[in-house]
mmCIF file of C-alpha atoms in Angstrom:
data_model
loop_
_atom_site.group_PDB
_atom_site.id
_atom_site.type_symbol
_atom_site.label_atom_id
_atom_site.label_comp_id
_atom_site.label_asym_id
_atom_site.label_seq_id
_atom_site.Cartn_x
_atom_site.Cartn_y
_atom_site.Cartn_z
ATOM 1 C CA MET A 222 -46.731 17.161 44.485
ATOM 2 C CA SER A 223 -44.122 16.284 46.291
ATOM 3 C CA ALA A 224 -40.894 16.785 45.217
ATOM 4 C CA ASN A 225 -40.276 13.006 44.135
ATOM 5 C CA SER A 226 -42.910 13.239 41.635
ATOM 6 C CA PRO A 227 -42.288 12.817 38.224
ATOM 7 C CA SER A 228 -43.678 15.532 36.320
ATOM 8 C CA SER A 229 -44.497 16.007 32.886
ATOM 9 C CA PRO A 230 -43.595 19.342 30.267
ATOM 10 C CA SER A 231 -47.286 20.602 31.033
ATOM 11 C CA GLY A 232 -46.693 20.215 34.384
ATOM 12 C CA GLN A 233 -49.238 17.488 35.415
ATOM 13 C CA GLY A 234 -47.967 14.504 36.811
ATOM 14 C CA ALA A 235 -47.683 11.299 34.860
ATOM 15 C CA GLU A 236 -45.655 8.152 35.627
ATOM 16 C CA ARG A 237 -42.832 7.318 33.197
ATOM 17 C CA HIS A 238 -41.532 3.890 31.996
ATOM 18 C CA LEU A 239 -38.580 3.069 31.023
ATOM 19 C CA PRO A 240 -38.006 1.822 27.642
ATOM 20 C CA GLY A 241 -38.721 -1.950 27.791
ATOM 21 C CA HIS A 242 -35.392 -2.703 26.423
ATOM 22 C CA ILE A 243 -33.372 -0.686 29.655
ATOM 23 C CA ALA A 244 -36.255 -2.254 31.775
ATOM 24 C CA ALA A 245 -35.194 -5.886 30.809
ATOM 25 C CA ALA A 246 -31.351 -5.241 30.778
ATOM 26 C CA LEU A 247 -32.031 -3.978 34.343
ATOM 27 C CA LEU A 248 -33.837 -6.948 35.360
ATOM 28 C CA ARG A 249 -30.662 -9.390 33.788
ATOM 29 C CA ALA A 250 -27.578 -7.191 36.141
ATOM 30 C CA GLY A 251 -26.156 -9.097 37.976
ATOM 31 C CA GLY A 252 -27.002 -12.311 36.523
ATOM 32 C CA ALA A 253 -24.710 -15.297 35.418
ATOM 33 C CA VAL A 254 -24.421 -14.285 31.677
ATOM 34 C CA ASP A 255 -24.398 -11.364 29.851
ATOM 35 C CA SER A 256 -26.874 -9.623 27.604
ATOM 36 C CA ALA A 257 -25.861 -12.001 24.786
ATOM 37 C CA GLY A 258 -26.641 -14.798 27.504
ATOM 38 C CA GLN A 259 -22.701 -16.158 27.313
ATOM 39 C CA SER A 260 -21.371 -16.953 31.245
ATOM 40 C CA TRP A 261 -18.962 -15.342 32.444
ATOM 41 C CA GLU A 262 -17.370 -17.695 34.037
ATOM 42 C CA GLY A 263 -13.580 -17.784 33.165
ATOM 43 C CA ARG A 264 -13.552 -14.976 31.410
ATOM 44 C CA ASP A 265 -10.456 -12.736 31.932
ATOM 45 C CA LEU A 266 -11.591 -8.927 31.825
ATOM 46 C CA THR A 267 -8.544 -7.420 33.450
ATOM 47 C CA GLY A 268 -6.786 -5.403 30.927
ATOM 48 C CA ALA A 269 -3.123 -7.262 31.428
ATOM 49 C CA GLY A 270 -2.514 -9.311 28.216
ATOM 50 C CA ASN A 271 -5.537 -8.495 27.218
ATOM 51 C CA PRO A 272 -5.763 -6.998 23.650
ATOM 52 C CA LEU A 273 -9.501 -5.823 24.268
ATOM 53 C CA HIS A 274 -7.743 -3.538 25.533
ATOM 54 C CA ASN A 275 -4.252 -1.563 24.712
ATOM 55 C CA PHE A 276 -6.273 2.089 25.822
ATOM 56 C CA ASP A 277 -7.459 1.295 28.956
ATOM 57 C CA ASN A 278 -5.759 3.819 30.716
ATOM 58 C CA ASP A 279 -6.628 6.282 28.043
ATOM 59 C CA ASN A 280 -7.734 10.196 29.065
ATOM 60 C CA GLY A 281 -9.419 11.160 25.899
ATOM 61 C CA LEU A 282 -7.190 13.542 24.868
ATOM 62 C CA VAL A 283 -5.616 14.735 22.198
ATOM 63 C CA ASP A 284 -2.344 12.845 20.994
ATOM 64 C CA PRO A 285 0.601 15.087 22.429
ATOM 65 C CA LYS A 286 2.597 14.455 19.295
ATOM 66 C CA LEU A 287 -0.532 14.799 17.043
ATOM 67 C CA GLU A 288 -1.844 17.616 18.766
ATOM 68 C CA ALA A 289 1.630 19.426 18.142
ATOM 69 C CA ALA A 290 1.603 18.340 14.089
ATOM 70 C CA LEU A 291 -1.407 19.807 13.395
ATOM 71 C CA ALA A 292 -0.819 23.215 15.847
ATOM 72 C CA ALA A 293 2.174 23.147 13.214
ATOM 73 C CA LEU A 294 0.493 23.141 10.283
ATOM 74 C CA VAL A 295 -1.861 25.675 11.385
ATOM 75 C CA ALA A 296 1.182 27.532 12.123
ATOM 76 C CA GLY A 297 2.458 27.494 8.912
ATOM 77 C CA THR A 298 5.310 25.181 10.218
ATOM 78 C CA GLY A 299 4.065 22.268 9.465
ATOM 79 C CA SER A 300 2.839 19.828 6.622
ATOM 80 C CA GLU A 301 0.888 17.014 5.855
ATOM 81 C CA GLN A 302 3.152 14.727 5.590
ATOM 82 C CA GLN A 303 3.898 14.981 9.436
ATOM 83 C CA VAL A 304 0.458 14.949 10.047
ATOM 84 C CA HIS A 305 0.404 11.841 8.321
ATOM 85 C CA ALA A 306 3.438 11.083 10.375
ATOM 86 C CA ALA A 307 2.118 11.369 13.477
ATOM 87 C CA LEU A 308 -0.868 9.939 13.274
ATOM 88 C CA ALA A 309 0.792 6.397 12.409
ATOM 89 C CA GLU A 310 1.380 5.618 15.964
ATOM 90 C CA ALA A 311 -1.690 7.646 16.904
ATOM 91 C CA ARG A 312 -4.544 7.028 19.348
ATOM 92 C CA ILE A 313 -7.785 8.238 17.457
ATOM 93 C CA TYR A 314 -11.939 8.029 17.988
ATOM 94 C CA ILE A 315 -14.184 6.684 15.446
ATOM 95 C CA ALA A 316 -18.003 7.058 16.311
ATOM 96 C CA VAL A 317 -20.359 4.270 16.523
ATOM 97 C CA VAL A 318 -24.374 4.534 16.825
ATOM 98 C CA ALA A 319 -26.115 1.436 17.521
ATOM 99 C CA GLN A 320 -28.864 -0.126 15.140
ATOM 100 C CA LEU A 321 -31.250 -2.650 16.037
ATOM 101 C CA ALA A 322 -31.219 -5.179 14.143
ATOM 102 C CA GLU A 323 -33.689 -7.433 15.225
ATOM 103 C CA GLY A 324 -36.326 -7.417 18.269
ATOM 104 C CA GLY A 325 -38.775 -9.240 20.392
ATOM 105 C CA LEU A 326 -40.207 -9.877 23.425
ATOM 106 C CA GLY A 327 -38.018 -11.244 26.206
ATOM 107 C CA GLU A 328 -38.769 -13.792 29.091
ATOM 108 C CA HIS A 329 -39.702 -10.447 31.629
ATOM 109 C CA GLY A 330 -42.043 -9.727 28.912
ATOM 110 C CA PHE A 331 -41.038 -6.780 27.546
ATOM 111 C CA THR A 332 -40.062 -5.939 24.092
ATOM 112 C CA GLU A 333 -36.397 -5.488 23.376
ATOM 113 C CA ASP A 334 -33.232 -5.887 21.446
ATOM 114 C CA LYS A 335 -32.623 -9.203 20.094
ATOM 115 C CA GLU A 336 -30.170 -8.210 18.114
ATOM 116 C CA ALA A 337 -28.424 -5.637 17.920
ATOM 117 C CA ASP A 338 -25.686 -4.287 15.200
ATOM 118 C CA MET A 339 -23.456 -0.989 15.827
ATOM 119 C CA ALA A 340 -22.311 0.400 12.741
ATOM 120 C CA LEU A 341 -19.760 3.400 11.969
ATOM 121 C CA VAL A 342 -20.694 6.781 11.308
ATOM 122 C CA THR A 343 -19.946 8.225 7.932
ATOM 123 C CA LEU A 344 -20.170 11.510 5.688
ATOM 124 C CA THR A 345 -20.934 12.656 2.255
ATOM 125 C CA ALA A 346 -17.818 14.856 0.900
ATOM 126 C CA PRO A 347 -18.802 17.746 -1.112
ATOM 127 C CA ASP A 348 -17.587 16.269 -4.004
ATOM 128 C CA GLY A 349 -20.148 13.199 -3.415
ATOM 129 C CA ARG A 350 -17.620 10.423 -2.452
ATOM 130 C CA LYS A 351 -17.891 8.677 1.000
ATOM 131 C CA ALA A 352 -15.781 9.541 3.643
ATOM 132 C CA LEU A 353 -15.283 7.970 7.535
ATOM 133 C CA PRO A 354 -14.717 11.246 10.360
ATOM 134 C CA VAL A 355 -12.404 10.257 12.916
ATOM 135 C CA PHE A 356 -11.626 12.544 16.500
ATOM 136 C CA SER A 357 -8.555 13.061 18.303
ATOM 137 C CA SER A 358 -10.332 13.620 21.622
ATOM 138 C CA VAL A 359 -13.660 12.070 22.703
ATOM 139 C CA ASP A 360 -14.084 15.736 23.830
ATOM 140 C CA ASN A 361 -14.242 16.888 19.914
ATOM 141 C CA LEU A 362 -16.976 13.370 18.705
ATOM 142 C CA GLN A 363 -18.952 14.265 21.644
ATOM 143 C CA ALA A 364 -19.883 18.278 20.635
ATOM 144 C CA TRP A 365 -19.917 16.873 17.317
ATOM 145 C CA HIS A 366 -22.245 14.193 17.430
ATOM 146 C CA ALA A 367 -23.699 13.512 21.410
ATOM 147 C CA GLU A 368 -25.210 9.960 20.916
ATOM 148 C CA ALA A 369 -22.229 8.254 19.121
ATOM 149 C CA ARG A 370 -19.983 6.187 20.938
ATOM 150 C CA PRO A 371 -15.871 6.618 21.029
ATOM 151 C CA VAL A 372 -14.657 4.259 20.012
ATOM 152 C CA ALA A 373 -10.554 4.881 20.435
ATOM 153 C CA VAL A 374 -8.502 2.830 17.488
ATOM 154 C CA TYR A 375 -5.005 3.461 16.107
ATOM 155 C CA ALA A 376 -5.387 5.397 13.389
ATOM 156 C CA PRO A 377 -3.944 3.018 10.708
ATOM 157 C CA ARG A 378 -6.571 0.590 11.721
ATOM 158 C CA ALA A 379 -9.437 3.493 11.090
ATOM 159 C CA ALA A 380 -7.887 3.781 7.827
ATOM 160 C CA LEU A 381 -8.529 -0.029 7.167
ATOM 161 C CA SER A 382 -12.014 0.549 8.101
ATOM 162 C CA ALA A 383 -12.491 3.546 5.761
ATOM 163 C CA VAL A 384 -11.356 1.048 3.139
ATOM 164 C CA SER A 385 -13.496 -1.143 4.456
ATOM 165 C CA GLU A 386 -16.512 0.918 4.117
ATOM 166 C CA ASP A 387 -15.214 2.015 0.170
ATOM 167 C CA ALA A 388 -14.940 5.036 2.110
ATOM 168 C CA GLN A 389 -12.129 7.698 -0.061
ATOM 169 C CA MET A 390 -11.240 9.672 3.131
ATOM 170 C CA LEU A 391 -10.495 10.436 6.478
ATOM 171 C CA VAL A 392 -11.683 13.628 7.972
ATOM 172 C CA LEU A 393 -9.984 14.169 11.692
ATOM 173 C CA ASP A 394 -12.223 16.335 13.634
ATOM 174 C CA PRO A 395 -14.981 17.805 11.714
ATOM 175 C CA GLY A 396 -16.372 20.721 12.963
ATOM 176 C CA ALA A 397 -13.725 21.596 15.205
ATOM 177 C CA GLU A 398 -11.582 24.599 15.250
ATOM 178 C CA PHE A 399 -9.600 23.068 12.791
ATOM 179 C CA THR A 400 -10.467 20.240 10.678
ATOM 180 C CA PHE A 401 -8.324 18.183 8.447
ATOM 181 C CA VAL A 402 -8.374 15.988 5.348
ATOM 182 C CA LEU A 403 -6.368 13.197 4.953
ATOM 183 C CA ARG A 404 -6.919 12.420 1.056
ATOM 184 C CA ARG A 405 -7.134 8.819 -0.829
ATOM 185 C CA PRO A 406 -3.573 8.298 -1.282
ATOM 186 C CA GLY A 407 -2.440 9.432 2.555
ATOM 187 C CA MET A 408 -5.701 7.025 3.862
ATOM 188 C CA TRP A 409 -4.484 4.100 1.374
ATOM 189 C CA ALA A 410 -0.744 4.658 3.158
ATOM 190 C CA LEU A 411 -1.968 5.063 6.398
ATOM 191 C CA ALA A 412 -4.057 1.810 6.088
ATOM 192 C CA GLN A 413 -0.614 0.047 4.692
ATOM 193 C CA GLN A 414 1.641 1.975 8.000
ATOM 194 C CA ARG A 415 3.547 3.152 4.878
ATOM 195 C CA ALA A 416 5.385 6.508 4.316
ATOM 196 C CA TRP A 417 3.331 8.943 2.333
ATOM 197 C CA ILE A 418 4.606 11.766 0.212
ATOM 198 C CA PRO A 419 1.869 14.428 -1.363
ATOM 199 C CA SER A 420 1.364 14.291 -4.920
ATOM 200 C CA TYR A 421 2.869 17.651 -5.165
ATOM 201 C CA LEU A 422 5.726 16.713 -4.074
ATOM 202 C CA ASN A 423 6.493 12.782 -4.995
ATOM 203 C CA GLU A 424 9.756 12.856 -7.746
ATOM 204 C CA ASP A 425 8.550 9.401 -8.903
ATOM 205 C CA LEU A 426 5.515 11.088 -10.312
ATOM 206 C CA ALA A 427 6.906 14.090 -11.253
ATOM 207 C CA ALA A 428 9.155 11.782 -13.363
ATOM 208 C CA VAL A 429 6.100 10.452 -14.732
ATOM 209 C CA VAL A 430 4.315 13.296 -15.692
ATOM 210 C CA SER A 431 7.807 14.829 -17.613
ATOM 211 C CA GLU A 432 8.127 11.983 -19.985
ATOM 212 C CA GLN A 433 4.871 12.674 -21.384
ATOM 213 C CA ALA A 434 6.217 16.217 -22.322
ATOM 214 C CA THR A 435 8.677 14.784 -24.441
ATOM 215 C CA SER A 436 5.852 13.018 -26.792
ATOM 216 C CA GLU A 437 4.177 16.267 -27.744
ATOM 217 C CA ASP A 438 6.294 18.685 -30.467
ATOM 218 C CA SER A 439 3.398 21.818 -28.719
ATOM 219 C CA LEU A 440 5.019 20.962 -24.939
ATOM 220 C CA ALA A 441 7.756 23.278 -24.075
ATOM 221 C CA SER A 442 7.098 21.842 -19.795
ATOM 222 C CA ILE A 443 4.601 20.057 -17.154
ATOM 223 C CA HIS A 444 4.961 21.471 -13.585
ATOM 224 C CA MET A 445 3.452 20.369 -10.930
ATOM 225 C CA ALA A 446 2.051 22.153 -7.642
ATOM 226 C CA PRO A 447 -0.614 22.044 -5.192
ATOM 227 C CA GLY A 448 -3.787 22.704 -6.212
ATOM 228 C CA GLN A 449 -5.689 24.705 -4.980
ATOM 229 C CA GLY A 450 -7.801 22.463 -2.756
ATOM 230 C CA VAL A 451 -4.795 21.877 -0.793
ATOM 231 C CA GLY A 452 -4.909 24.181 1.766
ATOM 232 C CA THR A 453 -8.290 24.929 3.601
ATOM 233 C CA ARG A 454 -9.166 27.264 6.906
ATOM 234 C CA THR A 455 -9.773 27.468 10.320
ATOM 235 C CA ALA A 456 -13.008 27.976 11.253
ATOM 236 C CA SER A 457 -12.061 31.198 13.157
ATOM 237 C CA GLY A 458 -11.318 31.974 9.712
ATOM 238 C CA SER A 459 -7.512 31.769 9.310
ATOM 239 C CA SER A 460 -5.639 30.123 6.327
ATOM 240 C CA VAL A 461 -3.974 26.589 6.920
ATOM 241 C CA PRO A 462 -1.530 25.260 3.898
ATOM 242 C CA GLY A 463 -3.044 22.191 3.819
ATOM 243 C CA GLY A 464 -5.648 19.163 5.024
ATOM 244 C CA GLY A 465 -7.894 20.514 2.234
ATOM 245 C CA PRO A 466 -10.223 18.076 0.585
ATOM 246 C CA GLY A 467 -8.941 18.800 -2.619
ATOM 247 C CA PRO A 468 -8.310 18.937 -5.516
ATOM 248 C CA GLU A 469 -4.897 17.966 -4.643
ATOM 249 C CA LEU A 470 -2.203 18.336 -7.840
ATOM 250 C CA ARG A 471 -2.193 20.892 -10.075
ATOM 251 C CA LEU A 472 -0.347 20.412 -13.581
ATOM 252 C CA GLU A 473 1.037 23.013 -15.508
ATOM 253 C CA PHE A 474 1.428 22.437 -19.259
ATOM 254 C CA THR A 475 3.347 25.614 -20.822
ATOM 255 C CA PHE A 476 3.030 24.926 -24.814
ATOM 256 C CA HIS A 477 4.884 26.636 -27.409
ATOM 257 C CA PRO A 478 4.537 29.874 -29.256
ATOM 258 C CA GLY A 479 1.999 29.570 -31.891
ATOM 259 C CA ILE A 480 0.203 26.852 -30.524
ATOM 260 C CA ASP A 481 -3.673 27.116 -30.812
ATOM 261 C CA GLU A 482 -6.437 26.672 -27.851
ATOM 262 C CA ALA A 483 -8.059 24.013 -29.322
ATOM 263 C CA GLY A 484 -4.562 22.338 -30.162
ATOM 264 C CA ALA A 485 -3.298 22.577 -26.951
ATOM 265 C CA ARG A 486 -6.704 20.903 -25.215
ATOM 266 C CA GLU A 487 -6.263 18.027 -27.320
ATOM 267 C CA CYS A 488 -2.723 17.504 -26.018
ATOM 268 C CA VAL A 489 -3.902 17.965 -22.858
ATOM 269 C CA SER A 490 -6.720 15.302 -22.789
ATOM 270 C CA ARG A 491 -3.961 12.800 -24.593
ATOM 271 C CA ILE A 492 -1.522 13.388 -21.964
ATOM 272 C CA HIS A 493 -4.676 12.732 -19.206
ATOM 273 C CA ALA A 494 -5.605 9.745 -20.764
ATOM 274 C CA ARG A 495 -1.952 8.190 -20.647
ATOM 275 C CA LEU A 496 -1.757 9.543 -17.203
ATOM 276 C CA ALA A 497 -4.979 7.767 -15.736
ATOM 277 C CA ALA A 498 -3.449 4.431 -17.425
ATOM 278 C CA ASN A 499 -0.816 5.016 -15.285
ATOM 279 C CA GLN A 500 -1.015 2.774 -12.015
ATOM 280 C CA GLU A 501 1.667 4.790 -9.593
ATOM 281 C CA PHE A 502 -0.059 7.850 -11.374
ATOM 282 C CA ALA A 503 -3.416 6.588 -10.027
ATOM 283 C CA GLU A 504 -2.800 5.367 -6.802
ATOM 284 C CA GLY A 505 -0.768 7.976 -5.607
ATOM 285 C CA VAL A 506 -2.974 11.227 -7.271
ATOM 286 C CA ASP A 507 -6.395 12.051 -5.284
ATOM 287 C CA SER A 508 -7.708 14.456 -7.934
ATOM 288 C CA LEU A 509 -6.534 16.181 -10.463
ATOM 289 C CA GLU A 510 -6.666 20.314 -11.677
ATOM 290 C CA VAL A 511 -4.661 21.714 -15.051
ATOM 291 C CA ALA A 512 -3.759 24.430 -16.086
ATOM 292 C CA LEU A 513 -2.337 26.479 -19.035
ATOM 293 C CA LYS A 514 0.049 28.739 -20.312
ATOM 294 C CA ALA A 515 1.946 30.136 -23.326
ATOM 295 C CA ALA A 516 5.306 30.254 -23.278
ATOM 296 C CA PRO A 517 6.345 33.960 -24.264
ATOM 297 C CA ALA A 518 7.755 34.139 -27.877
ATOM 298 C CA THR A 519 11.593 34.543 -28.107
ATOM 299 C CA ALA A 520 12.815 37.718 -28.539
ATOM 300 C CA PRO A 521 14.421 38.995 -31.899
ATOM 301 C CA ASP A 522 18.099 38.722 -31.399
ATOM 302 C CA PRO A 523 19.285 42.799 -32.154
ATOM 303 C CA GLY A 524 22.312 41.562 -34.502
ATOM 304 C CA ALA A 525 20.792 38.949 -36.847
#
């Protein structure tokens, strides 16, 4: 067998044929029209002034500010808010794959794509919700999905795409050493190019919650804290204080002494219903967990 002869896996000589749509595309190469039959004449494909070429000189690497914000979060010196603020100005990548919409025979007798759609790759989160994976670098995307095409976009544009796909979360760098999840309220704020405060730090939401305690005689207080799902871990096992998929917010109910468990749960149920009907709370909180506590009994006064 000559050095230039192709071989099959079995070692026997075999003639290889290109797929029809590739062969047809090669036959058209160098023609006066593009693959859609549109003339090249008069079309300006240079980068200057062309909004399609915002990333002509893109190196495919992680945005430096985003890289610094993620590193600070992993080190325990940063916050979810800082990552969100860095994303607001960062170029990231979405993953798209080609899907054949319609095929047929071309002018040269080959089967070729008549119509092909570019589809966003989406994920299903452990809780069943839809999520959009995005990537800080080309290398991270290709390591996760070798056949996907990276499309550079500003992160707010990716968030808009997630909303249009009915996704509830952005998942930054799935499969990488550190994966950061931006939950629904943060994703919506990013899409609208607004600053974001996590629910567990939001003073306006804290005021909404504290109002609920005044209407329940059995309730001493309600305290807000980060939910157990806010934190996450790197692939190597290090704990990170942010970037998890949820639960996002923890409400700790403290009851006056003498309230039994049934009465406490009825109180929580009433408050939960009122909070769910509050638009500010519903939009600002992604996921919720509840803890019930009894207030310590007051010690008797020795001088009484």
